[in-house]
N, CA, C and O atoms as a DFTB+ gen file, in Angstrom:
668 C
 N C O
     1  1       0.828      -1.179       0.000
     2  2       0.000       0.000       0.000
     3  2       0.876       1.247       0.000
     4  3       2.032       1.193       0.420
     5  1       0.424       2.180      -0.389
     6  2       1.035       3.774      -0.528
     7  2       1.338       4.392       0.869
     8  3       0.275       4.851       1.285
     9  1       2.040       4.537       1.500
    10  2       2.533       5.028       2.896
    11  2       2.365       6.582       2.640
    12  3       2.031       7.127       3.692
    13  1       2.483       7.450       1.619
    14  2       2.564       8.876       1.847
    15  2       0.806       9.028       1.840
    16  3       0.062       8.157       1.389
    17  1       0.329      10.375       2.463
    18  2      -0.632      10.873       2.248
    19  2      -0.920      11.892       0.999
    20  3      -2.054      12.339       0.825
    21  1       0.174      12.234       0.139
    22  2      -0.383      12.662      -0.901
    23  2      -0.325      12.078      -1.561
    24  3       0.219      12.945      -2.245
    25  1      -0.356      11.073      -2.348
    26  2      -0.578      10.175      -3.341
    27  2      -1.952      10.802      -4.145
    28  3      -2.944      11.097      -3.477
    29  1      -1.936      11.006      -5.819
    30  2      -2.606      11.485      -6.081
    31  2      -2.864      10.575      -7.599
    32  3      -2.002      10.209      -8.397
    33  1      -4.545      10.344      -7.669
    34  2      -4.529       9.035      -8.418
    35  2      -5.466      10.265     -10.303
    36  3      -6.204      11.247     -10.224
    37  1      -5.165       9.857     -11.057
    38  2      -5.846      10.568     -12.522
    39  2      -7.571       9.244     -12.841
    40  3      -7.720       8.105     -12.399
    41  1      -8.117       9.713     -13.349
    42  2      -9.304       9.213     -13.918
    43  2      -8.467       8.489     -15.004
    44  3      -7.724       8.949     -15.871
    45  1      -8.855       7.063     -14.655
    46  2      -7.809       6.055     -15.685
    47  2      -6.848       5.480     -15.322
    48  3      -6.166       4.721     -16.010
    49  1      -6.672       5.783     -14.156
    50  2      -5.146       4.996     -13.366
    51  2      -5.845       3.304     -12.915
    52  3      -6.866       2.964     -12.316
    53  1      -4.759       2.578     -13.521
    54  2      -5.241       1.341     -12.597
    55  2      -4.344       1.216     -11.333
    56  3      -3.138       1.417     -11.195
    57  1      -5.479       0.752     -10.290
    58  2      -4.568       0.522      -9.455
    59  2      -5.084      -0.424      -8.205
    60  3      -6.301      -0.601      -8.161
    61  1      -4.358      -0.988      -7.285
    62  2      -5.019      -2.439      -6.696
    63  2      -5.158      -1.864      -5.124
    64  3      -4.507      -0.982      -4.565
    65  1      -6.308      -2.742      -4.599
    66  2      -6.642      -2.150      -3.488
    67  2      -7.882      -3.372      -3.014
    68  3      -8.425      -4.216      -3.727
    69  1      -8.040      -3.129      -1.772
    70  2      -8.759      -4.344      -0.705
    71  2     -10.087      -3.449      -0.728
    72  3     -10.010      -2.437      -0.031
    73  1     -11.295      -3.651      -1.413
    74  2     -12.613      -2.634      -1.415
    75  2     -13.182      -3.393      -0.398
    76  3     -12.775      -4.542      -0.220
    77  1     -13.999      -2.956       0.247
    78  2     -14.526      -2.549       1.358
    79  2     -16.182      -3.174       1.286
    80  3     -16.943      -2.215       1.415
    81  1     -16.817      -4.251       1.151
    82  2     -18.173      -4.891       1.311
    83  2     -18.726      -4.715       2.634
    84  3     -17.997      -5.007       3.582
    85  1     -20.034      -4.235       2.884
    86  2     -20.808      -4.808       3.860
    87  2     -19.334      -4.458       5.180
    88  3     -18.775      -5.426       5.696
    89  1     -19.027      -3.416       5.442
    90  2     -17.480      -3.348       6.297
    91  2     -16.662      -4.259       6.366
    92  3     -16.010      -4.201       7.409
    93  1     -16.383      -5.148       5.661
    94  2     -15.365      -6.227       5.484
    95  2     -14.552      -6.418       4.496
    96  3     -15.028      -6.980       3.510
    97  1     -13.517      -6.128       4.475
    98  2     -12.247      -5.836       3.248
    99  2     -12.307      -7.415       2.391
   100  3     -12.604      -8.521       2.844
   101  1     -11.973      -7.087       1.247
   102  2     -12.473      -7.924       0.238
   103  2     -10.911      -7.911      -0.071
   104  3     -10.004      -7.109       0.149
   105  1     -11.018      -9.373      -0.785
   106  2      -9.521      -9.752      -1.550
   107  2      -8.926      -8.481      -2.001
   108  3      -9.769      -7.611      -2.220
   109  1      -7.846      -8.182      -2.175
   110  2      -6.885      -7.688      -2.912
   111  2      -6.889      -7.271      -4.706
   112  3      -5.873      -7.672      -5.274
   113  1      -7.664      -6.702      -5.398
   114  2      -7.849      -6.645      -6.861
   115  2      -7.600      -5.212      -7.551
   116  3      -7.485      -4.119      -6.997
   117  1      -7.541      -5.589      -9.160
   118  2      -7.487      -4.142      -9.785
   119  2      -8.794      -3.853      -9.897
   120  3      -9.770      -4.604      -9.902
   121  1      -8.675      -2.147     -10.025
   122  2      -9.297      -1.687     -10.056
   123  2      -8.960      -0.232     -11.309
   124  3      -7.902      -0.072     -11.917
   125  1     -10.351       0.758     -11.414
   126  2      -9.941       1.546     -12.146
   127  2     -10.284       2.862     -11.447
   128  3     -11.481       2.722     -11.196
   129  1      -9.901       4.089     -10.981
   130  2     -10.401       5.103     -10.794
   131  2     -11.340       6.049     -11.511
   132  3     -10.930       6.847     -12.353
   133  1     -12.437       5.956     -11.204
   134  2     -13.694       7.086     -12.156
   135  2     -13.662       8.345     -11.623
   136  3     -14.654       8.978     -11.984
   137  1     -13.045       8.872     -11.022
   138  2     -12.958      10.475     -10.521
   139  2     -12.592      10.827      -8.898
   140  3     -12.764      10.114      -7.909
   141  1     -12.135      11.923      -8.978
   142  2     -12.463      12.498      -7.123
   143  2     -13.890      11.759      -6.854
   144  3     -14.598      11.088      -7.605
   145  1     -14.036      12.146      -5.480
   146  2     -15.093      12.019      -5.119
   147  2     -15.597      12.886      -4.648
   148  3     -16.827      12.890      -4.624
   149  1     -14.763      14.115      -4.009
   150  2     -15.293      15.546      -3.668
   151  2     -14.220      16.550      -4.768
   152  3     -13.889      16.451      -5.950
   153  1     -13.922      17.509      -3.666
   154  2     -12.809      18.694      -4.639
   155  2     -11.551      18.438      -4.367
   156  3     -10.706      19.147      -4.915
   157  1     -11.224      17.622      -3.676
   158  2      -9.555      17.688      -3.957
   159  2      -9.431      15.598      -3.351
   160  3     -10.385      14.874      -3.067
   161  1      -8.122      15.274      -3.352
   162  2      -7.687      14.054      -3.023
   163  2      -7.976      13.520      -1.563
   164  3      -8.294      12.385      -1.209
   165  1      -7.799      14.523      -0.912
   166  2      -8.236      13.959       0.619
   167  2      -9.701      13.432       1.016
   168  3      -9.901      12.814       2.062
   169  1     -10.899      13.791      -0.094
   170  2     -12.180      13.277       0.517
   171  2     -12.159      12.070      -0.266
   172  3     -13.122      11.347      -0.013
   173  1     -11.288      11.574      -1.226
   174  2     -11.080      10.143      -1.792
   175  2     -11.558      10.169      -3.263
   176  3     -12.084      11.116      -3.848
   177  1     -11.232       8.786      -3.802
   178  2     -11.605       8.488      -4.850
   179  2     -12.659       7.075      -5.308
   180  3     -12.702       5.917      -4.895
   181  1     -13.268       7.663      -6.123
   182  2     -14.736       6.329      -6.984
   183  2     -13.764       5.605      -7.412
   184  3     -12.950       6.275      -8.047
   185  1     -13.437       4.186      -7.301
   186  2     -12.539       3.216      -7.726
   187  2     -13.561       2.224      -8.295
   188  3     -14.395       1.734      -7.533
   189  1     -13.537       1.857      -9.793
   190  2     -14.636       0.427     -10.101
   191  2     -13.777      -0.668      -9.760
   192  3     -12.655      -0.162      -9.749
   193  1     -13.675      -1.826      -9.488
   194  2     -13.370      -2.972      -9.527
   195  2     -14.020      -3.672     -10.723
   196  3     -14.999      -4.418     -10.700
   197  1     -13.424      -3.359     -11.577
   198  2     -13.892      -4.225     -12.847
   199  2     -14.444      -5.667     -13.034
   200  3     -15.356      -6.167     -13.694
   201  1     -13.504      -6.117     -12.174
   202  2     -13.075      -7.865     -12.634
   203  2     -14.310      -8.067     -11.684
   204  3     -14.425      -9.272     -11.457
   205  1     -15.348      -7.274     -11.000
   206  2     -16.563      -7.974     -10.338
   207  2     -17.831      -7.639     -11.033
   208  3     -18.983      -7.859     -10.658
   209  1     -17.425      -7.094     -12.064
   210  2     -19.055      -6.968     -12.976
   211  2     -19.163      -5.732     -13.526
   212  3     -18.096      -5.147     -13.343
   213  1     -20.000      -5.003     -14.157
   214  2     -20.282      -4.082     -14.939
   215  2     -20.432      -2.882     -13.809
   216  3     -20.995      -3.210     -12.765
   217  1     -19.976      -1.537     -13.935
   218  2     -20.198      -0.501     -12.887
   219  2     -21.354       0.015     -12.328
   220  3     -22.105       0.837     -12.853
   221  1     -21.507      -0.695     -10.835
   222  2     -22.546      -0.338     -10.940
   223  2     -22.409      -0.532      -9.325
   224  3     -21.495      -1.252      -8.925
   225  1     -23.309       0.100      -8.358
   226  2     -22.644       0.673      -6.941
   227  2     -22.424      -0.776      -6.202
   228  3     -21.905      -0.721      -5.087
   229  1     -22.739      -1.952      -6.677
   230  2     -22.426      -2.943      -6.104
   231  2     -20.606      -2.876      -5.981
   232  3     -19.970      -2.935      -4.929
   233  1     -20.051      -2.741      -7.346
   234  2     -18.376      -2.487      -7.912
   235  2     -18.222      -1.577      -7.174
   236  3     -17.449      -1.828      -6.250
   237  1     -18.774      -0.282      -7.191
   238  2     -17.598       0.585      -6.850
   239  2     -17.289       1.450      -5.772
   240  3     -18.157       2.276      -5.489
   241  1     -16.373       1.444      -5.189
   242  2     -15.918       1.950      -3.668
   243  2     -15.642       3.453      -3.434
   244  3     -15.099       4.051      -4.363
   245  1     -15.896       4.026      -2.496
   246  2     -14.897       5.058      -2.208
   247  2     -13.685       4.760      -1.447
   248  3     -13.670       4.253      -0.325
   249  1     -12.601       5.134      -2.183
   250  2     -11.416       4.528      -1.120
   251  2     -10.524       5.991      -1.030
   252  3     -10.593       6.804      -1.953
   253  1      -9.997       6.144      -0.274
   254  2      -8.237       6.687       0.223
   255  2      -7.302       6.533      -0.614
   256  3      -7.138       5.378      -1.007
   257  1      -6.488       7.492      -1.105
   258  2      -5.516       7.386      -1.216
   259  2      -4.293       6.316      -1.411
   260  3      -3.689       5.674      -2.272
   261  1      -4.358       6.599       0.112
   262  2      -3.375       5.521       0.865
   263  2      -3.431       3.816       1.057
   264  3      -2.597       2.982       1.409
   265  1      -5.017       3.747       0.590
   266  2      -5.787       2.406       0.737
   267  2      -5.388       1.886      -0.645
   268  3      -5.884       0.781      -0.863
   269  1      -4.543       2.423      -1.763
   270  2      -4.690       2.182      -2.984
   271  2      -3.096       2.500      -3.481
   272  3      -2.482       3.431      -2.961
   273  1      -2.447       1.607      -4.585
   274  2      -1.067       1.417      -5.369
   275  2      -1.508       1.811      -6.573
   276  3      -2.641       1.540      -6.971
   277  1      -0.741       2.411      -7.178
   278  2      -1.365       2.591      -8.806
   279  2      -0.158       1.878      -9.486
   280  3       1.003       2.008      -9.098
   281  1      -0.584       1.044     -10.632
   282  2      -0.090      -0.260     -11.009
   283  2      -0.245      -0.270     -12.316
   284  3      -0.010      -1.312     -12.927
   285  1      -0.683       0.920     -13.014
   286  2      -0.777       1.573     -14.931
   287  2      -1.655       2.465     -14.711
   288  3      -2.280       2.873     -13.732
   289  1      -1.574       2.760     -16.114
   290  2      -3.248       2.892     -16.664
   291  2      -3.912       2.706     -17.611
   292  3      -3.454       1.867     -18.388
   293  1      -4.925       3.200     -17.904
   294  2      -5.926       2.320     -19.270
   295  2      -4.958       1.538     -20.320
   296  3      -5.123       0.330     -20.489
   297  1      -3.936       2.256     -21.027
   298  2      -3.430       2.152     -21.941
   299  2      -2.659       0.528     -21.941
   300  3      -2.512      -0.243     -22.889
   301  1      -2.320       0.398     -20.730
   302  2      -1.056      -0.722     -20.487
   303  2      -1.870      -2.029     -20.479
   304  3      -1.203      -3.063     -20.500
   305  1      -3.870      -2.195     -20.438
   306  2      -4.019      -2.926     -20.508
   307  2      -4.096      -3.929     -21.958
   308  3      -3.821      -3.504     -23.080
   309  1      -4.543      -5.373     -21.642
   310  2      -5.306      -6.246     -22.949
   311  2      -6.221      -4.958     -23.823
   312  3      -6.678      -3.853     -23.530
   313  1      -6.169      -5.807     -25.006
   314  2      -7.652      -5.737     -26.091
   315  2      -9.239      -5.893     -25.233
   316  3     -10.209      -5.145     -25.117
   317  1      -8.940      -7.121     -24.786
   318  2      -9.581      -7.774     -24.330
   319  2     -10.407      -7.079     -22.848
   320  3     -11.588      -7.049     -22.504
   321  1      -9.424      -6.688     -22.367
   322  2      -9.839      -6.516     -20.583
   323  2     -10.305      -4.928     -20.947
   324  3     -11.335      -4.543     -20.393
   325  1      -9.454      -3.786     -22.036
   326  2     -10.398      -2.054     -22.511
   327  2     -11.476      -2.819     -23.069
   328  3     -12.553      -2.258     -22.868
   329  1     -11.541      -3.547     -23.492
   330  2     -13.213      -4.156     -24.063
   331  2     -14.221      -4.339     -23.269
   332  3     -15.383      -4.160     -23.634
   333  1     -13.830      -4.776     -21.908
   334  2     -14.487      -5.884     -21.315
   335  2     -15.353      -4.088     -19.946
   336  3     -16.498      -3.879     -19.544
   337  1     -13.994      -3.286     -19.739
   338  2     -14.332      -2.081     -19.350
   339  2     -14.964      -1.337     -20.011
   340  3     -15.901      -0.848     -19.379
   341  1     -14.864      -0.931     -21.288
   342  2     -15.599      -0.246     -21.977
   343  2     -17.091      -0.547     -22.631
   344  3     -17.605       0.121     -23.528
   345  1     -17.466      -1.293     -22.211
   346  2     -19.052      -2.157     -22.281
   347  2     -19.279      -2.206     -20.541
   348  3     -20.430      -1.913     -20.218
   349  1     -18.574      -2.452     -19.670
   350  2     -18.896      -2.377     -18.473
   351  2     -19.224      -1.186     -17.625
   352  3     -19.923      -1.114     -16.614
   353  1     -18.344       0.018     -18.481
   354  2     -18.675       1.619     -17.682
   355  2     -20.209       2.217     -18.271
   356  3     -21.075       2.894     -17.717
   357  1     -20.109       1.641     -19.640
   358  2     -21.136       2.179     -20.322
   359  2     -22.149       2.897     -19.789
   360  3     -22.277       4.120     -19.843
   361  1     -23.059       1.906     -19.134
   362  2     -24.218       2.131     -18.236
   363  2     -24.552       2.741     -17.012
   364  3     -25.626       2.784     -16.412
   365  1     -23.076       3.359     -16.659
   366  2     -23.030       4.019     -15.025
   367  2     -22.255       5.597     -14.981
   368  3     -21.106       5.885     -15.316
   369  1     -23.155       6.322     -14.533
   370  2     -22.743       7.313     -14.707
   371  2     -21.417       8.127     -14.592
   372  3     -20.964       8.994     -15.339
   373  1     -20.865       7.522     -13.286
   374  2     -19.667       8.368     -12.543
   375  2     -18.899       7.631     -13.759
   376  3     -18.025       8.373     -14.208
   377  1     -18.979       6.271     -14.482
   378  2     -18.205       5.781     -15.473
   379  2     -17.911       5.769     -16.893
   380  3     -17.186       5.170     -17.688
   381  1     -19.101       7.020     -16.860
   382  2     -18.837       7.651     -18.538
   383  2     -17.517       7.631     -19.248
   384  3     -17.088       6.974     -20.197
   385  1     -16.793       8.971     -18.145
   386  2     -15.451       8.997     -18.805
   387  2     -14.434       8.180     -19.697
   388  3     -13.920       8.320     -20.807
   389  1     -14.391       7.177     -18.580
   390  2     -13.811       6.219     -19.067
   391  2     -14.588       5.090     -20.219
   392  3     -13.864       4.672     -21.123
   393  1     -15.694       4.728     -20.183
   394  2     -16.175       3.614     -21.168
   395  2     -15.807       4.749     -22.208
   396  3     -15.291       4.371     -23.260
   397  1     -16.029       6.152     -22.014
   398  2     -15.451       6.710     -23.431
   399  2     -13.864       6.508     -23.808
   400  3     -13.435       5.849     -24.755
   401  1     -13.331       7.012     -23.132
   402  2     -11.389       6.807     -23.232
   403  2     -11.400       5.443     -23.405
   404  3     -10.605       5.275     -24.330
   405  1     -11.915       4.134     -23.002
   406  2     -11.773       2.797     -23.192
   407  2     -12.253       2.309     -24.993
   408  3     -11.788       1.476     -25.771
   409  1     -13.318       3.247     -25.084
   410  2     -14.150       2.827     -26.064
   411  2     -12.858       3.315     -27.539
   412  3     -12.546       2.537     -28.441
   413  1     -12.398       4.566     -27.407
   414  2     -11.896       5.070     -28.156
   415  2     -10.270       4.327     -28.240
   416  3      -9.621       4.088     -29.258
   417  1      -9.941       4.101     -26.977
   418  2      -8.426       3.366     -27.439
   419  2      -8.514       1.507     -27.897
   420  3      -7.560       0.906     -28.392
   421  1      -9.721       0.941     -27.620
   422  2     -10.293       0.038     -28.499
   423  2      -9.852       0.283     -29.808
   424  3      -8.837      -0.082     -30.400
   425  1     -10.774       0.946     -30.134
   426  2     -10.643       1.140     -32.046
   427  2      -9.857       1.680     -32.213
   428  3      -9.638       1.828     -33.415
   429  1      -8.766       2.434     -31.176
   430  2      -7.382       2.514     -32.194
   431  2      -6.621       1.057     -32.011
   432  3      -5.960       0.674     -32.976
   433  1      -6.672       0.225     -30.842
   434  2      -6.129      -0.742     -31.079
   435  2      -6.172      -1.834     -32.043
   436  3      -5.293      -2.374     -32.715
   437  1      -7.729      -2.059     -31.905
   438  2      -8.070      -2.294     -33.325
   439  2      -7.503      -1.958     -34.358
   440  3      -6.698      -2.707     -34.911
   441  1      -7.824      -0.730     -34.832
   442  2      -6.808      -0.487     -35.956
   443  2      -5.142      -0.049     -36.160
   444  3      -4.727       0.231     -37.284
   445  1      -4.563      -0.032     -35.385
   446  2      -3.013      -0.162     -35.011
   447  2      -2.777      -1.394     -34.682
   448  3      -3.726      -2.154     -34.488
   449  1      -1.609      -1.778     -34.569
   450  2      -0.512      -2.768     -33.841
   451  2       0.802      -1.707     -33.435
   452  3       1.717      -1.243     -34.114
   453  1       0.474      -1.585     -32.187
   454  2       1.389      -0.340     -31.338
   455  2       2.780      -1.775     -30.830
   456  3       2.469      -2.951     -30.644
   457  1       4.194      -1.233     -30.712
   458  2       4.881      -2.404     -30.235
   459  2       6.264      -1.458     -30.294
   460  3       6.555      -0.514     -31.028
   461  1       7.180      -2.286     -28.920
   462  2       8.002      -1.471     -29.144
   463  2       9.029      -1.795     -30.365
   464  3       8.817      -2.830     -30.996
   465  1      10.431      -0.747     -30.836
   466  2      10.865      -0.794     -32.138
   467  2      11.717      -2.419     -32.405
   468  3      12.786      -2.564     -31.811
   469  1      11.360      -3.227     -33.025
   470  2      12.249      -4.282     -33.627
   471  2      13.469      -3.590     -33.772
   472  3      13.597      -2.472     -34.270
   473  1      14.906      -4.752     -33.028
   474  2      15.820      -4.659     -32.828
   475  2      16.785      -4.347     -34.278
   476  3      17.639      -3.476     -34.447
   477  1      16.455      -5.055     -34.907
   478  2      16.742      -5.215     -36.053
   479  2      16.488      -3.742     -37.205
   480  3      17.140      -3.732     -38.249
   481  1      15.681      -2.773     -36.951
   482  2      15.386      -1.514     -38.071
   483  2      16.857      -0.545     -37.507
   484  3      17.534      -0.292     -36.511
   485  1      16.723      -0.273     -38.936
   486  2      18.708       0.424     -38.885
   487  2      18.766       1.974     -37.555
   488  3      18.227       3.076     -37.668
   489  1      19.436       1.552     -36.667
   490  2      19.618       2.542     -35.789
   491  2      19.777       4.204     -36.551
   492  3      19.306       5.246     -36.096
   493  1      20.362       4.084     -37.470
   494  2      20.148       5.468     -38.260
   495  2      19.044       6.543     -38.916
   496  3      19.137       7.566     -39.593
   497  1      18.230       5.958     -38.493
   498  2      16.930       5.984     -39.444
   499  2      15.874       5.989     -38.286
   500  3      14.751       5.747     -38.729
   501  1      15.907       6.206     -36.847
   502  2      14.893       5.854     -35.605
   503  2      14.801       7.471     -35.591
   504  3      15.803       8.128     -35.309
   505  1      13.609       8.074     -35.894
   506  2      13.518       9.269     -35.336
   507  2      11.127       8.767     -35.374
   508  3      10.261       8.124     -35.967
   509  1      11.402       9.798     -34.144
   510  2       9.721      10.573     -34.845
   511  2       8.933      10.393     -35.815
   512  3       9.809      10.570     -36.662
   513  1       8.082      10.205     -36.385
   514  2       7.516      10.788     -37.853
   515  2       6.925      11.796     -37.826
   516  3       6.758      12.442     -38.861
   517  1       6.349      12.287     -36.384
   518  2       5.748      13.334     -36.239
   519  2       6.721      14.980     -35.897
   520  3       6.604      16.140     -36.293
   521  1       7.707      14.215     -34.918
   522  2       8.667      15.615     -34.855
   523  2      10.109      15.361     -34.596
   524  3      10.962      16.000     -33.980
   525  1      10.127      14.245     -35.243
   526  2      11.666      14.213     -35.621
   527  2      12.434      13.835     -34.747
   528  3      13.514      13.472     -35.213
   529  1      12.328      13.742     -33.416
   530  2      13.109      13.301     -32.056
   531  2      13.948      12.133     -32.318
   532  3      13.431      11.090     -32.720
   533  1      15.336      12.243     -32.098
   534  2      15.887      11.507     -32.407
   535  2      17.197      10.778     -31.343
   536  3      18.124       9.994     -31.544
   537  1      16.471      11.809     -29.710
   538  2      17.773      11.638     -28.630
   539  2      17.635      10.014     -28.255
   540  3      16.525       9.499     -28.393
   541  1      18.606       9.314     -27.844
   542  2      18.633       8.276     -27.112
   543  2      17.090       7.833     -25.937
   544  3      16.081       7.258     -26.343
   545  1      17.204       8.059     -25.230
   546  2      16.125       8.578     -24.043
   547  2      14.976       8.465     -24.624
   548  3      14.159       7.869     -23.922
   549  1      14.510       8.878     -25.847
   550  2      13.140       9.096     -25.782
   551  2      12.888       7.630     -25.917
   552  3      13.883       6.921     -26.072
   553  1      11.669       7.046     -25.880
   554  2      11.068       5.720     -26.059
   555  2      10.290       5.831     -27.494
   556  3       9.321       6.581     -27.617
   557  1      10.778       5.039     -28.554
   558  2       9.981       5.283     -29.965
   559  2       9.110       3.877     -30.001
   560  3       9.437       2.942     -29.269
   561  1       8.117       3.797     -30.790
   562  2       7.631       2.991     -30.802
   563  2       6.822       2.407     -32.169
   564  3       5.920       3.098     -32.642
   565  1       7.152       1.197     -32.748
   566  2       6.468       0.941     -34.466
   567  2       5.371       0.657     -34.596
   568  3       5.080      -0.485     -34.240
   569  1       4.146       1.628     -35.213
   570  2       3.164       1.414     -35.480
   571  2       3.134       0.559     -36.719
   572  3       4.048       0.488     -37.541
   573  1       1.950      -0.101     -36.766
   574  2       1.509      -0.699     -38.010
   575  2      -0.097      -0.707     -38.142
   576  3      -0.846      -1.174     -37.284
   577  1      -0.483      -0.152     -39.277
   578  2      -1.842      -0.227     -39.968
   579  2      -2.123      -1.701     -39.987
   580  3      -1.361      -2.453     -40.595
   581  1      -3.213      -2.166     -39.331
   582  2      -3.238      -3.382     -39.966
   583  2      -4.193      -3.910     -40.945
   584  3      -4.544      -5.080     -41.097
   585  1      -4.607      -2.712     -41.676
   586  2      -5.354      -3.251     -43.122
   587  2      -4.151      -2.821     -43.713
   588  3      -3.550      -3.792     -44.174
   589  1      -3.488      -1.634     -43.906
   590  2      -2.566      -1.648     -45.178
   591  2      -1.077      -2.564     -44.762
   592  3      -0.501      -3.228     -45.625
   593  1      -0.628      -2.491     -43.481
   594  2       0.460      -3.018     -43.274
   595  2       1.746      -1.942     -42.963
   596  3       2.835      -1.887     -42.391
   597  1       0.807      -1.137     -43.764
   598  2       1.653       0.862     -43.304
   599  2       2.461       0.480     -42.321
   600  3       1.921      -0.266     -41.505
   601  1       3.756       0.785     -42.096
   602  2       4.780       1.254     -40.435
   603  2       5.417       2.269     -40.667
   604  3       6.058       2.641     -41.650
   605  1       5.115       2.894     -39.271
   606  2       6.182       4.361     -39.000
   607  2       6.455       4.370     -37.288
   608  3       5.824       3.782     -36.410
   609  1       7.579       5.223     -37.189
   610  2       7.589       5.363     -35.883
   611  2       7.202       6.460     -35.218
   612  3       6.942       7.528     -35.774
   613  1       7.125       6.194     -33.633
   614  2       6.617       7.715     -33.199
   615  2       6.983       7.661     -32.028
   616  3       7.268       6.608     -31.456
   617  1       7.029       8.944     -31.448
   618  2       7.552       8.905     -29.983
   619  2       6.207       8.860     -28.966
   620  3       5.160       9.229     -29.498
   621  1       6.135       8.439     -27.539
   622  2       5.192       7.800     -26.739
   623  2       4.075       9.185     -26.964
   624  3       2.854       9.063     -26.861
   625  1       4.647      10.248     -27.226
   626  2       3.662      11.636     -27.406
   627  2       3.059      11.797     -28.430
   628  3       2.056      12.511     -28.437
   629  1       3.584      11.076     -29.740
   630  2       3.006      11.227     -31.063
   631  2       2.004      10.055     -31.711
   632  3       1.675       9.999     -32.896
   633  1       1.689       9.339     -30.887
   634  2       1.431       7.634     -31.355
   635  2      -0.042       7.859     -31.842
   636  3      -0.563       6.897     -32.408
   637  1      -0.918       9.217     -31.669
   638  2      -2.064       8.899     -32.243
   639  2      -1.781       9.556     -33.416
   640  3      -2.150       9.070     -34.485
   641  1      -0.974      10.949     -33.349
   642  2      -0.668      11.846     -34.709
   643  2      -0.247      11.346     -35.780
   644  3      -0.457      11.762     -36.920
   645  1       0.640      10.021     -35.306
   646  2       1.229       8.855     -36.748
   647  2       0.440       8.111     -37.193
   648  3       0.371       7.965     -38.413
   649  1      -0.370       7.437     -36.348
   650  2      -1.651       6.170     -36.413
   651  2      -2.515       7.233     -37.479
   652  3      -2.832       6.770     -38.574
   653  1      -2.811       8.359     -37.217
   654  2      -4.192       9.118     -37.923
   655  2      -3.085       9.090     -39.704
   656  3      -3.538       8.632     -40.753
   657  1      -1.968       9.568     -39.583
   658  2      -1.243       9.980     -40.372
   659  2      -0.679       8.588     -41.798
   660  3      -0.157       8.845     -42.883
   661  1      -0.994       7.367     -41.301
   662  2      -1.327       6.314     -41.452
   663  2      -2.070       5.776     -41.992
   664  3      -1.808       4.827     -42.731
   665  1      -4.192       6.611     -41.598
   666  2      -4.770       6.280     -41.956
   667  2      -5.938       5.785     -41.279
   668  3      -6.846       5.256     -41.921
């Protein structure tokens, strides 16, 4: 668990935590954050627990901070599991946000194959497509269209500007 008291979680962070049933702490699971719950971090955060059903106040907790690890977010998950969230927030309000951000990085996954750069493409030639970055440090990454087969690279900031640019 998070030992500091400011720990501060974004709409979309996954992160794992013991939710709270009937006053009795429940296994250990991920979860997703759907917003504050008041105006700032200290009155807590709406956490869904996905992996227990579609959002809906049975799923989702108010928790602490401190009651909670953040462990990604949306992006780092499956096809499968933004699918399984983005049909599951659908129907619940505080979970709009996200079945939208879920819904939308779906169909780019769908239509991309995001991965990092094959070892093998000539180190001379690794920049940006969008702005050219070409320092060591940055993290690039090879898109591919997967109706045309299109590849370009892009840096972790440019990955939708290349994907659109793509097609």
């Amino acid at each position: 668990m998070a030992t500091t008291t400011d720990t501060t979680y974004a709409t979309g962070d996954i992160v794992k935590g013991r939710p709270v049933k009937h006053g009795e702490p429940q296994p250990t699971r991920q979860g997703v954050v759907l917003r504050l719950f008041g105006k700032d971090a200290s009155t807590g955060y709406l956490v869904w627990w996905y992996g227990k059903g579609p959002a809906s106040m049975q799923t989702v907790s108010l928790m602490f901070g401190r009651e909670l690890r953040r462990v990604g977010a949306l992006e780092d998950l499956s096809l499968r599991v933004i699918t399984n969230i983005a049909r599951g927030a659908a129907r619940y309000d505080d979970a709009q946000p996200i079945a939208i951000k879920a819904g939308n990085l779906r169909l780019r996954r769908r239509r991309f194959r995001i991965e990092d750069v094959p070892a093998d493409w000539s180190p001379a030639h690794r920049c940006c497509l969008e702005c050219g970055n070409t320092e060591p440090q940055v993290q690039l990454r090879a898109i591919t269209h997967t109706g045309t087969s299109q590849q370009a690279l892009a840096c972790d900031r440019h990955v939708d500007q290349v994907g659109a640019a793509l097609g």
